[in-house]
Structure formats: C-alpha cells, structure tokens
Amino acid sequence: SSLRKHRNTYAKISKKAIEHNLKNEQARLGADCELFAVVKANGYGHGAVEIAKVARDAGVTGFCVALLDEALELRQAGITEPILILGIVDVANIPIIAAEKLSVTVGSLEWIKEAKLKTKNHNNRLRIHLALDTGMGRIGFRTVLELTEAENTVTASKLFEFEGVFTHFATADEADETRFNKQLEKFNELINSLNNKPRFIHVANSATALWHLKIPTNIVRYGIAMYGLNPSGNALKSPVSLEPAMELISELIQVKKIQPGDTISYGATYEATGCEWVGTIPIGYADGWRRSLQGQTVLVDGQRCEIIGRVCMDQCMIRLPKEYSVGTNVVLVGKSGTDQVTMEELAEHLDTINYEIICGITLRVPRIYV
Ligand code: PLP
C-alpha cells in the first residue's frame, strides 16, 4: 500500500507494546513522579510524533528530546505538553524556545551570561533545567561554587524561570553500584547547596527507573524501556516486563538454486559447498541493516537462515533450507514461529548496544504502526 512507501521492507511498530511498557512503569511510580517519554532521535527510530501521541494517550505528562528541531517537530504536530530539550541549545534561539514554551538544559555559566547579554525582553520566560555533571563528564555544573552562581544568576533575571535541576548516571545499568552511589552522593551535595528547590528535581533514565527506583526523582525520563528494550542489554534482568515495540520485516524478492563453487555478493566472501537455495531480500546498509551483519540469521517460516556474503547497500542474501516462493515473509527482527530475533542479538553480533541498532534504522524504511 502507499503507507509502505511502495517498499516490501518495513519496521512494524506496536503501539500496544509502547502502551504496555509505559503502563507498567507508571504503576511503579509514586504519585509525585511524572513520566516523561524520551522521543529524541525520531523516537529512537520509531517515529517521534507517532510515539509521542501514543505515549500521551497512555498518560505521560511530558517529553524529552535532544534538539530544538525535535521539540519543534512535536509542537508542530500538536503536542502541547511540557518538552525538555536535553542538549544545549544556541542562545540565538531563545525567543522561539520561550514562545513555544519549551524547557532547556543549561550546563554552564557562560551560556547563562551569553543568554542574558544577547536576549532582548520577550513575553515568556525561558524555562531552565540546570544540568549537574555528577560523574557522566558530559554537560553540566560540577561544583557547588559554579552551581550557586548559576542559580543566583538565573533567579535574579526576569528572562528565566528556574524550573528544574537534574543529573544523568553513567552506570545505572551495571550490577556494581559503586560508581552510581558516588554520583548520587555528588548529586545530593549539589542539590543541598541550592537556595531554592525548583519544581523538578530528576535523575532517572530507564536504567535508573528500573534498578534504582528508591532514589527520589519527580520525573522519570523514560527512553529505551518505553520501546521495550533492556537498557543493560542482557546484563541485568528488568523488574518489569518489556515488550519490544519494533519488528523489522521484509520478504524474498528472488529465490534461486546455486551450485558448489558459486559465490555470493561483493568480494565473493561466500562460496557454496553444495547445491543451496538462496533468497534475496531488499534491505541493506542504507537502511541501517549494517554491512557487518553477514553471518547473522533471520527467520523464514520460523527457521533460522544465515545472511551469506556481504550485505549490499539495498539488498542482502540468505541461505534457505529449501525452495521458498518469492514474496515469502522474512523476519529480520521479531518473532516467527517459536523463534525470535532480538535487537540484543543484532547488537551482540555488531558489538554494540540495542540503542544503536534502533536509532540506525534509516528514514527510507517505512514505519508501519499496528
Ligand atoms: N536522560 C538523559 C539526559 C539522556 O541523555 C537520555 C538518553 O540518552 C535519557 C534520559 C533516556 O535514556 P534511556 O533511553 O536509557 O532511558
């Protein structure tokens, strides 16, 4: 159908899975804690606007994105709830940010000073969340001295509303809690130095929400687990059931029998040892189906079929157990019969994390919502 952008490869996104994952997390949270859906990077590849709408219907009260453009995309789609931009924005964009009632992350005194210097009066105060670098080493204030000056400067100016303060943990997905506790200690020290506590004080990404629920936070910034994936990969067991929202589906576009000695794909890295059935599927590295997935298996009719030869830009080949007709369904990620290929399995094959796989599915793969 036209919904499929005329392609026979697509990412199937389950709204029910997103709802399921959000409801389960909501049930664990205290009444004073809000659930924000993290929909940066096009909703981790799932489609930012679509996921935001599903999440809103499931009861989330706000959103997090990384970039101003991502926030504006949500506003343009009619999302009126609070949106926190987790990255650092250019002060030149403050008027539109304030007008759109977006909240921004601020991580340095220089930013605040530059914002004051360059921003003319505007009607809406800029909502600010001060980032605290308690050990992530990425963005944010690192000392009480810096934070105090930042707080004083922000609260003294009519330009700003001091709406929140937050940190981000580097090791919340690890069994060893030593570093996590060190960060928490630093966070408490910084928080205790504030003269005024803002409305939102928050620390929890998915991993923190799943495995460190006792730590006070009044926003959970729920990303990967909303999409049904475990933030630790396979390292820690999730205390709630996570249902993966994305499946990746294609079909056979050509099927042939090859002879011993025949080779497959660029570089002829695969050579048939016997007579073999080979199917071609229309997905390749330009879809985020990475070149090094050679050797990974996909599911045809519930059976594991190996990707043979190099993955091309738009196509790759698999070895079939027998002849299958063109048009036969191929499950690249997801369930078929009693078997399932998971994002974690791909991540392991590619020596990366599930996050990178889902974010890497490129825009030319249609997203079909079911
Ligand atoms: N909070 C911050 C500051 C982040 O950068 C991210 C994403 O990396 C998240 C929350 C969401 O993380 P996760 O997807 O692990 O829940």
Short mmCIF file of C-alpha atoms and ligand atoms in Angstrom, two decimals:
data_model
loop_
_atom_site.label_atom_id
_atom_site.label_comp_id
_atom_site.label_asym_id
_atom_site.label_seq_id
_atom_site.Cartn_x
_atom_site.Cartn_y
_atom_site.Cartn_z
CA SER A 1 0.00 0.00 0.00
CA SER A 2 1.02 3.65 -0.26
CA LEU A 3 1.59 3.55 3.50
CA ARG A 4 4.57 1.38 2.85
CA LYS A 5 6.24 3.94 0.62
CA HIS A 6 5.94 1.17 -2.01
CA ARG A 7 8.52 -0.94 -0.25
CA ASN A 8 8.36 -4.55 0.80
CA THR A 9 10.64 -3.91 3.76
CA TYR A 10 9.30 -2.09 6.79
CA ALA A 11 9.59 -1.54 10.52
CA LYS A 12 6.45 -2.71 12.25
CA ILE A 13 5.82 -0.63 15.36
CA SER A 14 3.44 -1.90 18.00
CA LYS A 15 1.55 0.88 19.78
CA LYS A 16 0.29 -1.73 22.24
CA ALA A 17 3.86 -2.54 23.22
CA ILE A 18 4.61 1.14 23.91
CA GLU A 19 1.42 1.40 26.00
CA HIS A 20 2.24 -1.80 27.84
CA ASN A 21 5.74 -0.59 28.70
CA LEU A 22 4.51 2.81 29.87
CA LYS A 23 1.62 1.45 31.94
CA ASN A 24 3.91 -1.00 33.70
CA GLU A 25 6.32 1.76 34.63
CA GLN A 26 3.57 4.15 35.70
CA ALA A 27 2.28 1.52 38.10
CA ARG A 28 5.64 1.54 39.88
CA LEU A 29 5.91 5.29 40.33
CA GLY A 30 4.80 7.34 43.29
CA ALA A 31 2.09 9.95 42.86
CA ASP A 32 4.63 12.80 42.92
CA CYS A 33 6.62 11.42 40.00
CA GLU A 34 5.84 12.25 36.41
CA LEU A 35 6.66 10.05 33.47
CA PHE A 36 8.26 11.84 30.51
CA ALA A 37 8.67 9.94 27.25
CA VAL A 38 12.08 10.36 25.64
CA VAL A 39 11.44 10.69 21.91
CA LYS A 40 14.73 12.14 20.69
CA ALA A 41 16.36 10.74 17.55
CA ASN A 42 12.99 10.29 15.90
CA GLY A 43 11.69 8.34 18.85
CA TYR A 44 14.77 6.08 18.87
CA GLY A 45 13.92 5.32 15.25
CA HIS A 46 10.25 4.52 16.00
CA GLY A 47 8.85 7.87 14.77
CA ALA A 48 8.85 10.79 17.23
CA VAL A 49 5.39 12.22 16.58
CA GLU A 50 3.61 8.88 16.42
CA ILE A 51 5.26 7.63 19.60
CA ALA A 52 4.62 10.93 21.38
CA LYS A 53 0.91 10.63 20.60
CA VAL A 54 0.74 7.04 21.77
CA ALA A 55 2.65 7.97 24.93
CA ARG A 56 0.41 10.96 25.58
CA ASP A 57 -2.67 8.76 25.25
CA ALA A 58 -1.05 6.32 27.67
CA GLY A 59 -0.76 9.11 30.21
CA VAL A 60 2.76 10.50 30.04
CA THR A 61 2.81 14.17 31.07
CA GLY A 62 5.86 15.41 29.20
CA PHE A 63 8.56 14.66 26.68
CA CYS A 64 12.31 14.82 26.33
CA VAL A 65 14.20 15.43 23.11
CA ALA A 66 17.83 16.20 22.36
CA LEU A 67 17.47 19.04 19.86
CA LEU A 68 15.39 22.15 19.38
CA ASP A 69 14.29 20.92 15.97
CA GLU A 70 12.98 17.75 17.58
CA ALA A 71 10.96 19.81 20.05
CA LEU A 72 9.57 21.98 17.29
CA GLU A 73 8.54 18.90 15.33
CA LEU A 74 6.42 17.83 18.29
CA ARG A 75 4.90 21.28 18.75
CA GLN A 76 4.05 21.43 15.05
CA ALA A 77 2.31 18.09 15.40
CA GLY A 78 0.11 19.50 18.14
CA ILE A 79 1.93 18.19 21.18
CA THR A 80 1.30 20.86 23.82
CA GLU A 81 2.70 19.11 26.89
CA PRO A 82 6.00 20.17 28.51
CA ILE A 83 9.05 19.29 26.43
CA LEU A 84 12.55 19.30 27.86
CA ILE A 85 15.44 19.67 25.42
CA LEU A 86 18.27 17.60 26.88
CA GLY A 87 21.01 19.03 24.68
CA ILE A 88 22.50 22.52 24.78
CA VAL A 89 20.72 25.00 22.51
CA ASP A 90 22.13 28.09 20.84
CA VAL A 91 21.18 31.25 22.75
CA ALA A 92 20.20 32.81 19.43
CA ASN A 93 17.14 30.54 19.50
CA ILE A 94 15.86 31.62 22.91
CA PRO A 95 12.93 33.69 21.56
CA ILE A 96 11.39 30.74 19.72
CA ILE A 97 12.13 28.37 22.59
CA ALA A 98 10.39 30.67 25.05
CA ALA A 99 7.50 31.33 22.68
CA GLU A 100 6.96 27.59 22.22
CA LYS A 101 7.14 27.08 26.00
CA LEU A 102 9.96 24.58 25.73
CA SER A 103 12.29 23.82 28.61
CA VAL A 104 16.02 23.83 28.04
CA THR A 105 19.02 22.24 29.63
CA VAL A 106 21.70 24.64 30.80
CA GLY A 107 25.12 23.36 31.71
CA SER A 108 27.41 26.32 32.05
CA LEU A 109 27.62 29.81 33.45
CA GLU A 110 28.89 31.13 30.13
CA TRP A 111 25.66 30.05 28.50
CA ILE A 112 23.56 31.91 31.07
CA LYS A 113 25.66 35.06 30.71
CA GLU A 114 25.56 34.95 26.95
CA ALA A 115 21.79 34.37 27.04
CA LYS A 116 21.33 37.43 29.22
CA LEU A 117 23.56 39.53 27.03
CA LYS A 118 22.03 38.55 23.72
CA THR A 119 18.35 38.14 24.54
CA LYS A 120 16.01 41.10 24.37
CA ASN A 121 12.94 41.03 26.54
CA HIS A 122 10.40 38.52 25.46
CA ASN A 123 6.95 37.67 26.68
CA ASN A 124 7.58 34.20 28.01
CA ARG A 125 10.24 33.32 30.49
CA LEU A 126 12.72 30.71 29.35
CA ARG A 127 12.22 27.54 31.37
CA ILE A 128 15.54 26.26 32.55
CA HIS A 129 16.74 22.92 33.90
CA LEU A 130 20.26 23.11 35.27
CA ALA A 131 22.26 20.01 34.37
CA LEU A 132 24.55 18.67 37.06
CA ASP A 133 27.60 16.74 35.95
CA THR A 134 27.96 14.32 38.83
CA GLY A 135 30.20 11.90 37.01
CA MET A 136 28.92 11.49 33.47
CA GLY A 137 31.53 14.01 32.31
CA ARG A 138 29.29 15.29 29.53
CA ILE A 139 27.43 18.51 30.30
CA GLY A 140 26.56 20.34 33.48
CA PHE A 141 27.79 22.06 36.59
CA ARG A 142 30.37 20.17 38.55
CA THR A 143 30.88 22.18 41.73
CA VAL A 144 28.79 23.89 44.39
CA LEU A 145 30.54 27.15 43.56
CA GLU A 146 29.52 27.02 39.89
CA LEU A 147 26.01 25.90 40.70
CA THR A 148 25.44 28.62 43.26
CA GLU A 149 26.48 31.29 40.81
CA ALA A 150 24.30 29.73 38.12
CA GLU A 151 21.29 29.58 40.41
CA ASN A 152 21.76 33.17 41.55
CA THR A 153 22.14 34.45 38.02
CA VAL A 154 19.10 32.55 36.78
CA THR A 155 16.82 33.51 39.64
CA ALA A 156 17.92 37.17 39.52
CA SER A 157 16.86 37.58 35.88
CA LYS A 158 13.35 38.05 34.54
CA LEU A 159 14.42 36.23 31.42
CA PHE A 160 14.41 32.87 33.14
CA GLU A 161 12.24 30.53 35.11
CA PHE A 162 14.23 28.09 37.24
CA GLU A 163 12.11 25.06 36.54
CA GLY A 164 14.35 22.09 37.17
CA VAL A 165 17.66 20.55 38.04
CA PHE A 166 18.82 17.11 37.00
CA THR A 167 21.62 14.68 36.52
CA HIS A 168 22.35 11.65 34.38
CA PHE A 169 24.00 8.47 35.60
CA ALA A 170 26.79 6.77 33.67
CA THR A 171 26.50 3.31 35.23
CA ALA A 172 22.86 2.87 36.28
CA ASP A 173 22.71 -0.29 34.14
CA GLU A 174 25.51 -2.08 35.96
CA ALA A 175 25.30 -4.57 38.80
CA ASP A 176 28.18 -2.89 40.64
CA GLU A 177 26.68 0.22 42.25
CA THR A 178 29.90 1.83 43.48
CA ARG A 179 30.12 4.50 40.80
CA PHE A 180 26.39 5.03 40.80
CA ASN A 181 26.43 5.72 44.53
CA LYS A 182 29.33 8.13 44.12
CA GLN A 183 27.34 10.07 41.55
CA LEU A 184 24.31 10.07 43.80
CA GLU A 185 26.37 11.42 46.68
CA LYS A 186 27.68 14.22 44.48
CA PHE A 187 24.16 14.95 43.29
CA ASN A 188 22.85 15.24 46.84
CA GLU A 189 25.69 17.55 47.76
CA LEU A 190 24.89 19.83 44.82
CA ILE A 191 21.12 19.74 45.44
CA ASN A 192 21.59 20.57 49.10
CA SER A 193 23.52 23.68 48.15
CA LEU A 194 20.57 25.19 46.28
CA ASN A 195 18.82 28.15 47.86
CA ASN A 196 15.57 27.39 46.11
CA LYS A 197 14.42 23.97 45.07
CA PRO A 198 12.86 24.08 41.62
CA ARG A 199 9.67 22.20 40.80
CA PHE A 200 11.50 19.35 39.11
CA ILE A 201 14.48 17.52 40.56
CA HIS A 202 15.15 14.48 38.42
CA VAL A 203 17.71 11.76 37.97
CA ALA A 204 16.11 8.81 36.26
CA ASN A 205 16.64 7.47 32.78
CA SER A 206 15.27 3.97 32.11
CA ALA A 207 18.06 2.14 33.89
CA THR A 208 17.77 4.31 36.99
CA ALA A 209 14.00 3.91 36.98
CA LEU A 210 14.24 0.14 36.61
CA TRP A 211 17.02 -0.65 39.05
CA HIS A 212 17.22 2.33 41.42
CA LEU A 213 13.59 3.18 41.96
CA LYS A 214 14.11 4.19 45.58
CA ILE A 215 16.05 7.28 44.64
CA PRO A 216 13.86 10.39 44.79
CA THR A 217 13.07 11.84 41.40
CA ASN A 218 9.98 13.67 40.29
CA ILE A 219 10.44 12.99 36.63
CA VAL A 220 11.38 9.69 35.04
CA ARG A 221 12.92 10.31 31.62
CA TYR A 222 11.87 7.03 30.08
CA GLY A 223 13.58 6.17 26.81
CA ILE A 224 14.81 2.74 25.83
CA ALA A 225 12.48 0.81 28.14
CA MET A 226 9.43 2.54 26.66
CA TYR A 227 10.49 0.99 23.36
CA GLY A 228 10.58 -2.35 25.15
CA LEU A 229 14.32 -2.82 25.25
CA ASN A 230 16.50 -3.51 28.25
CA PRO A 231 18.97 -0.66 28.92
CA SER A 232 21.58 -3.15 30.07
CA GLY A 233 21.24 -5.42 27.05
CA ASN A 234 21.29 -8.84 28.67
CA ALA A 235 23.35 -7.88 31.70
CA LEU A 236 20.59 -7.15 34.25
CA LYS A 237 17.09 -8.56 34.37
CA SER A 238 14.33 -5.99 34.12
CA PRO A 239 11.93 -5.92 37.07
CA VAL A 240 9.08 -5.13 34.68
CA SER A 241 8.05 -6.89 31.54
CA LEU A 242 9.40 -5.08 28.49
CA GLU A 243 7.75 -5.68 25.16
CA PRO A 244 9.87 -4.70 22.16
CA ALA A 245 7.89 -2.26 20.01
CA MET A 246 9.82 -2.60 16.76
CA GLU A 247 10.00 -5.53 14.39
CA LEU A 248 11.80 -5.46 11.09
CA ILE A 249 10.10 -7.30 8.25
CA SER A 250 10.97 -7.98 4.63
CA GLU A 251 10.29 -10.60 2.01
CA LEU A 252 12.05 -12.70 -0.57
CA ILE A 253 12.32 -10.91 -3.88
CA GLN A 254 14.26 -13.62 -5.69
CA VAL A 255 14.93 -17.27 -4.96
CA LYS A 256 17.42 -19.48 -6.78
CA LYS A 257 19.40 -22.67 -6.51
CA ILE A 258 23.17 -22.27 -6.65
CA GLN A 259 25.84 -24.85 -7.36
CA PRO A 260 29.02 -25.83 -5.47
CA GLY A 261 31.66 -23.17 -6.08
CA ASP A 262 29.17 -20.40 -6.84
CA THR A 263 29.85 -17.29 -4.82
CA ILE A 264 27.61 -14.64 -3.31
CA SER A 265 27.96 -10.85 -3.18
CA TYR A 266 30.87 -8.40 -3.25
CA GLY A 267 34.28 -9.83 -2.68
CA ALA A 268 32.91 -13.36 -3.15
CA THR A 269 33.28 -13.94 0.58
CA TYR A 270 30.74 -16.76 0.48
CA GLU A 271 31.19 -19.86 -1.66
CA ALA A 272 28.60 -22.61 -1.82
CA THR A 273 29.82 -26.05 -0.84
CA GLY A 274 26.81 -27.89 -2.18
CA CYS A 275 23.62 -27.15 -4.04
CA GLU A 276 21.93 -24.43 -1.99
CA TRP A 277 18.76 -22.40 -2.09
CA VAL A 278 19.44 -18.69 -1.82
CA GLY A 279 16.95 -15.90 -1.28
CA THR A 280 17.50 -12.20 -1.85
CA ILE A 281 15.89 -9.69 0.49
CA PRO A 282 15.53 -5.97 -0.23
CA ILE A 283 17.26 -4.43 2.75
CA GLY A 284 20.83 -3.25 3.04
CA TYR A 285 23.21 -0.97 4.86
CA ALA A 286 21.48 2.14 3.52
CA ASP A 287 18.54 1.03 5.64
CA GLY A 288 20.71 0.63 8.71
CA TRP A 289 20.95 -3.10 8.06
CA ARG A 290 24.62 -3.00 8.62
CA ARG A 291 27.26 -4.47 6.34
CA SER A 292 28.77 -6.49 9.15
CA LEU A 293 25.53 -8.42 9.62
CA GLN A 294 26.96 -11.08 7.33
CA GLY A 295 26.64 -14.33 9.32
CA GLN A 296 23.63 -13.11 11.34
CA THR A 297 20.49 -15.21 10.96
CA VAL A 298 16.97 -14.07 10.10
CA LEU A 299 13.70 -16.02 10.23
CA VAL A 300 11.83 -17.55 7.32
CA ASP A 301 8.86 -19.66 8.25
CA GLY A 302 10.15 -19.88 11.82
CA GLN A 303 13.54 -21.16 10.69
CA ARG A 304 16.95 -19.55 11.09
CA CYS A 305 18.53 -18.54 7.77
CA GLU A 306 22.04 -17.19 7.60
CA ILE A 307 22.94 -13.98 5.79
CA ILE A 308 25.55 -15.13 3.31
CA GLY A 309 28.01 -12.88 1.54
CA ARG A 310 28.37 -9.19 2.17
CA VAL A 311 25.34 -7.08 2.88
CA CYS A 312 24.94 -4.64 -0.03
CA MET A 313 23.54 -1.12 0.10
CA ASP A 314 19.96 -2.15 -0.65
CA GLN A 315 19.91 -5.95 -0.64
CA CYS A 316 21.36 -8.99 1.00
CA MET A 317 21.19 -12.73 0.50
CA ILE A 318 20.23 -15.57 2.82
CA ARG A 319 20.62 -19.34 2.61
CA LEU A 320 17.27 -21.08 2.64
CA PRO A 321 16.64 -24.63 3.90
CA LYS A 322 14.55 -25.33 0.79
CA GLU A 323 12.85 -23.56 -2.04
CA TYR A 324 10.52 -20.76 -0.98
CA SER A 325 8.40 -18.64 -3.26
CA VAL A 326 9.05 -15.01 -3.98
CA GLY A 327 7.05 -12.87 -1.58
CA THR A 328 7.65 -15.16 1.40
CA ASN A 329 7.83 -13.18 4.63
CA VAL A 330 11.27 -12.67 6.20
CA VAL A 331 11.51 -11.57 9.83
CA LEU A 332 14.78 -9.74 10.36
CA VAL A 333 13.92 -8.72 13.91
CA GLY A 334 10.92 -10.14 15.74
CA LYS A 335 9.05 -13.39 16.14
CA SER A 336 8.41 -16.11 13.61
CA GLY A 337 7.06 -19.47 14.67
CA THR A 338 8.56 -20.23 18.05
CA ASP A 339 11.79 -18.34 17.41
CA GLN A 340 12.67 -14.67 17.79
CA VAL A 341 15.50 -12.44 16.63
CA THR A 342 16.04 -9.66 19.14
CA MET A 343 17.71 -6.26 18.88
CA GLU A 344 20.12 -7.53 21.54
CA GLU A 345 21.13 -10.39 19.29
CA LEU A 346 21.95 -7.96 16.50
CA ALA A 347 23.73 -5.70 18.95
CA GLU A 348 25.86 -8.58 20.10
CA HIS A 349 26.71 -9.53 16.54
CA LEU A 350 27.67 -5.94 15.76
CA ASP A 351 29.49 -5.42 19.05
CA THR A 352 27.24 -2.55 20.03
CA ILE A 353 24.07 -1.84 22.05
CA ASN A 354 20.38 -2.17 21.19
CA TYR A 355 20.07 1.65 21.22
CA GLU A 356 22.39 1.97 18.26
CA ILE A 357 20.51 -0.59 16.19
CA ILE A 358 17.09 1.07 16.53
CA CYS A 359 18.44 4.59 16.04
CA GLY A 360 20.30 3.37 12.99
CA ILE A 361 17.26 2.19 11.02
CA THR A 362 17.21 4.88 8.38
CA LEU A 363 14.31 7.01 7.23
CA ARG A 364 13.77 5.19 3.97
CA VAL A 365 12.44 2.22 5.91
CA PRO A 366 8.72 2.85 6.28
CA ARG A 367 7.30 2.65 9.79
CA ILE A 368 4.00 0.82 9.93
CA TYR A 369 2.01 1.30 13.15
CA VAL A 370 -0.11 -1.54 14.38
N1 PLP B 1 18.04 11.40 30.19
C1 PLP B 1 19.09 11.87 29.50
C2 PLP B 1 19.80 13.08 30.00
C3 PLP B 1 19.51 11.23 28.34
O1 PLP B 1 20.55 11.69 27.66
C4 PLP B 1 18.79 10.09 27.90
C5 PLP B 1 19.18 9.38 26.68
O2 PLP B 1 20.29 9.02 26.46
C6 PLP B 1 17.71 9.64 28.65
C7 PLP B 1 17.36 10.32 29.80
C8 PLP B 1 16.96 8.40 28.27
O3 PLP B 1 17.77 7.30 28.45
P1 PLP B 1 17.22 5.82 28.29
O4 PLP B 1 16.89 5.66 26.85
O5 PLP B 1 18.36 4.98 28.70
O6 PLP B 1 16.02 5.71 29.16
#
